[in-house]
Amino acid sequence: MVDPIELLRHLANGTFYSGQKLAAQHGVSRMTIYHSMRKLEKLGIAVVRVRGRGYRLLRPIELLESQYILSRLKPDYVKHVSGLEIFPSLDSTSSYLLRRAAQGAPGGLVCLAEYQTAGKGRRGRRWVSPFGSNLYLSLLWRFATYSAELSGLSLLVGLTVAQMIRDLGGKDVCLKWPNDIVFANQKLGGILLEMSGEMAGSCHVVIGVGINVSMPIAESQDIEQPWINMENILTENLPSRNHLAASLVESILEAVLSFERQGLEGLEYAWREYDCLHGSPVTLHLPTMVKSGKAVGIDRFGRFRLECDGVEELFSSGEISVRTHT
Ligand code: BTN
């Protein structure tokens, strides 16, 4: 069998390659090339086969390259990265780092995957993760002491990621509490923070970020809410996936480093500029009840502020979902 990623590197530009030449170049039979192509298809990669011309990818693909991503990181950030691992396929980048953390992996470990077989969203949802089209990235970070403010860290990550997308030209990108990155009421990305450790001692978090870059229409049928891609937002200036991945690593590091320096200080004010719910009538779906009111921002711990009949109530993220009234 040929390593499917090696074969993909060969086919990446989307032009035709004859089965015979591919077989010769990889030192295998044409039948082996045929089976390797089937393997690519099982990963969700559309391969076109035309008699007499050979094989080509339906859509050219840019594979993620760790050396390139690391080389684009500013020195202030790269020194905090203990490793950057890229997998063609994983169950989930966050599940992988949680396993690595349990085995003692150091903080600063970054993991990306081209494809997730069990991508995790918030509230037990599945994160649709087709091959090579979006970004699925997680970071393991270790904190010397547990802080009650850690539950707000995912909002800080949302803020730095949204800032990065605005800097790239996505001017109207905003945030829907607690963790949705949104453009024109459609979801562009999401953040999942998983935490482990002792209340009284050290702890670690795995921050997982998924960003839709170029979602194939076929896979998008499985997404349960309105969604949008980076390529729809940055039509003219869409950076390469590797460039985006480097920017994403920097944004997440910016959030954790800022958290280490000053906790959530200033978050409630910075959030205001990105908050797409502010002033809107909303309904909160709690595990045992539903509550309606007006969204009036977040407090200094990142809790949702709901104004109900002139009285303000605070809600932590957990199992809550927020719906706007349309
Ligand atoms: C959400 O529901 O909005 C959060 C989605 C988080 C998805 C990312 S993709 C990388 C990382 N690995 C996962 O399994 N989930 C997160």
mmCIF file of N, CA and C and ligand atoms in Angstrom, residues 91-95 111 116 118-123 125-127 129 135-138 179-181 187 189-192 194 207-211 225, ligand 1:
data_model
loop_
_atom_site.group_PDB
_atom_site.id
_atom_site.type_symbol
_atom_site.label_atom_id
_atom_site.label_comp_id
_atom_site.label_asym_id
_atom_site.label_seq_id
_atom_site.Cartn_x
_atom_site.Cartn_y
_atom_site.Cartn_z
ATOM 1 N N ASP A 91 -9.432 10.656 15.692
ATOM 2 C CA ASP A 91 -10.818 10.737 16.180
ATOM 3 C C ASP A 91 -11.154 12.211 16.417
ATOM 4 N N SER A 92 -10.323 12.879 17.236
ATOM 5 C CA SER A 92 -10.536 14.293 17.532
ATOM 6 C C SER A 92 -9.201 14.849 18.042
ATOM 7 N N THR A 93 -8.818 16.024 17.557
ATOM 8 C CA THR A 93 -7.544 16.610 17.998
ATOM 9 C C THR A 93 -7.573 16.854 19.510
ATOM 10 N N SER A 94 -8.760 17.208 20.036
ATOM 11 C CA SER A 94 -8.852 17.480 21.478
ATOM 12 C C SER A 94 -8.781 16.181 22.285
ATOM 13 N N SER A 95 -9.465 15.134 21.798
ATOM 14 C CA SER A 95 -9.402 13.852 22.520
ATOM 15 C C SER A 95 -7.966 13.357 22.531
ATOM 16 N N CYS A 111 -1.942 20.313 18.131
ATOM 17 C CA CYS A 111 -2.296 19.194 17.263
ATOM 18 C C CYS A 111 -3.298 19.657 16.199
ATOM 19 N N GLN A 116 -11.333 14.506 11.029
ATOM 20 C CA GLN A 116 -11.667 13.959 12.349
ATOM 21 C C GLN A 116 -12.834 12.993 12.192
ATOM 22 N N ALA A 118 -14.364 11.664 14.826
ATOM 23 C CA ALA A 118 -15.299 11.898 15.939
ATOM 24 C C ALA A 118 -15.072 13.310 16.489
ATOM 25 N N GLY A 119 -15.127 14.301 15.580
ATOM 26 C CA GLY A 119 -14.952 15.702 15.984
ATOM 27 C C GLY A 119 -16.040 16.075 17.000
ATOM 28 N N LYS A 120 -15.636 16.764 18.067
ATOM 29 C CA LYS A 120 -16.569 17.077 19.152
ATOM 30 C C LYS A 120 -16.961 18.544 19.125
ATOM 31 N N GLY A 121 -18.251 18.822 19.225
ATOM 32 C CA GLY A 121 -18.734 20.181 19.391
ATOM 33 C C GLY A 121 -19.188 20.380 20.820
ATOM 34 N N ARG A 122 -19.666 21.565 21.143
ATOM 35 C CA ARG A 122 -20.191 21.816 22.490
ATOM 36 C C ARG A 122 -21.474 21.032 22.691
ATOM 37 N N ARG A 123 -21.820 20.821 23.935
ATOM 38 C CA ARG A 123 -23.065 20.186 24.336
ATOM 39 C C ARG A 123 -23.269 18.837 23.637
ATOM 40 N N ARG A 125 -22.474 17.764 20.841
ATOM 41 C CA ARG A 125 -22.722 17.728 19.397
ATOM 42 C C ARG A 125 -21.508 17.194 18.651
ATOM 43 N N ARG A 126 -21.742 16.751 17.411
ATOM 44 C CA ARG A 126 -20.662 16.296 16.541
ATOM 45 C C ARG A 126 -20.143 17.501 15.762
ATOM 46 N N TRP A 127 -18.823 17.567 15.529
ATOM 47 C CA TRP A 127 -18.271 18.645 14.705
ATOM 48 C C TRP A 127 -17.917 18.043 13.349
ATOM 49 N N SER A 129 -16.220 17.245 10.168
ATOM 50 C CA SER A 129 -14.785 17.492 9.924
ATOM 51 C C SER A 129 -14.266 16.798 8.668
ATOM 52 N N LEU A 135 -10.174 23.830 9.263
ATOM 53 C CA LEU A 135 -9.102 23.710 10.257
ATOM 54 C C LEU A 135 -9.655 23.103 11.539
ATOM 55 N N TYR A 136 -8.963 22.085 12.022
ATOM 56 C CA TYR A 136 -9.295 21.435 13.299
ATOM 57 C C TYR A 136 -8.015 21.453 14.105
ATOM 58 N N LEU A 137 -7.996 22.263 15.155
ATOM 59 C CA LEU A 137 -6.738 22.505 15.868
ATOM 60 C C LEU A 137 -6.980 22.504 17.368
ATOM 61 N N SER A 138 -6.082 21.873 18.114
ATOM 62 C CA SER A 138 -6.187 21.919 19.582
ATOM 63 C C SER A 138 -4.834 22.248 20.189
ATOM 64 N N ASN A 179 -19.360 30.672 22.700
ATOM 65 C CA ASN A 179 -18.178 30.259 21.932
ATOM 66 C C ASN A 179 -18.343 30.194 20.433
ATOM 67 N N ASP A 180 -19.382 30.819 19.897
ATOM 68 C CA ASP A 180 -19.575 30.720 18.452
ATOM 69 C C ASP A 180 -18.935 31.897 17.743
ATOM 70 N N ILE A 181 -18.187 31.604 16.685
ATOM 71 C CA ILE A 181 -17.657 32.663 15.820
ATOM 72 C C ILE A 181 -18.632 32.741 14.646
ATOM 73 N N LYS A 187 -22.720 30.301 11.394
ATOM 74 C CA LYS A 187 -21.564 29.892 12.199
ATOM 75 C C LYS A 187 -20.331 29.645 11.321
ATOM 76 N N GLY A 189 -17.176 29.235 13.040
ATOM 77 C CA GLY A 189 -16.281 28.390 13.824
ATOM 78 C C GLY A 189 -16.764 28.277 15.256
ATOM 79 N N GLY A 190 -16.094 27.396 16.000
ATOM 80 C CA GLY A 190 -16.478 27.210 17.389
ATOM 81 C C GLY A 190 -15.288 26.797 18.231
ATOM 82 N N ILE A 191 -15.458 26.960 19.530
ATOM 83 C CA ILE A 191 -14.370 26.669 20.477
ATOM 84 C C ILE A 191 -14.896 25.722 21.545
ATOM 85 N N LEU A 192 -14.083 24.745 21.866
ATOM 86 C CA LEU A 192 -14.452 23.790 22.914
ATOM 87 C C LEU A 192 -13.306 23.731 23.897
ATOM 88 N N GLU A 194 -11.813 22.004 27.247
ATOM 89 C CA GLU A 194 -11.956 20.873 28.170
ATOM 90 C C GLU A 194 -10.861 20.983 29.215
ATOM 91 N N ILE A 207 -7.727 23.299 24.476
ATOM 92 C CA ILE A 207 -8.567 24.268 23.761
ATOM 93 C C ILE A 207 -8.670 23.793 22.320
ATOM 94 N N GLY A 208 -9.870 23.463 21.893
ATOM 95 C CA GLY A 208 -10.073 22.987 20.518
ATOM 96 C C GLY A 208 -10.802 24.057 19.718
ATOM 97 N N VAL A 209 -10.275 24.355 18.543
ATOM 98 C CA VAL A 209 -10.923 25.351 17.684
ATOM 99 C C VAL A 209 -11.170 24.735 16.310
ATOM 100 N N GLY A 210 -12.379 24.894 15.832
ATOM 101 C CA GLY A 210 -12.719 24.448 14.477
ATOM 102 C C GLY A 210 -13.161 25.658 13.672
ATOM 103 N N ILE A 211 -12.569 25.826 12.487
ATOM 104 C CA ILE A 211 -12.950 26.952 11.623
ATOM 105 C C ILE A 211 -13.317 26.396 10.248
ATOM 106 N N GLN A 225 -27.010 23.623 11.738
ATOM 107 C CA GLN A 225 -27.345 25.042 11.872
ATOM 108 C C GLN A 225 -26.770 25.823 10.700
HETATM 109 C C1 BTN B 1 -18.661 24.149 18.984
HETATM 110 O O1 BTN B 1 -19.553 23.321 19.162
HETATM 111 O O2 BTN B 1 -18.914 25.268 18.540
HETATM 112 C C2 BTN B 1 -17.217 23.816 19.306
HETATM 113 C C3 BTN B 1 -16.559 23.148 18.143
HETATM 114 C C4 BTN B 1 -15.101 22.790 18.379
HETATM 115 C C5 BTN B 1 -14.528 21.963 17.246
HETATM 116 C C6 BTN B 1 -13.057 21.748 17.388
HETATM 117 S S1 BTN B 1 -12.330 21.075 15.922
HETATM 118 C C7 BTN B 1 -10.835 20.839 16.785
HETATM 119 C C8 BTN B 1 -11.202 20.314 18.150
HETATM 120 N N1 BTN B 1 -11.385 18.888 18.123
HETATM 121 C C9 BTN B 1 -12.640 18.533 18.364
HETATM 122 O O3 BTN B 1 -13.048 17.364 18.404
HETATM 123 N N2 BTN B 1 -13.389 19.619 18.596
HETATM 124 C C10 BTN B 1 -12.602 20.830 18.515
#
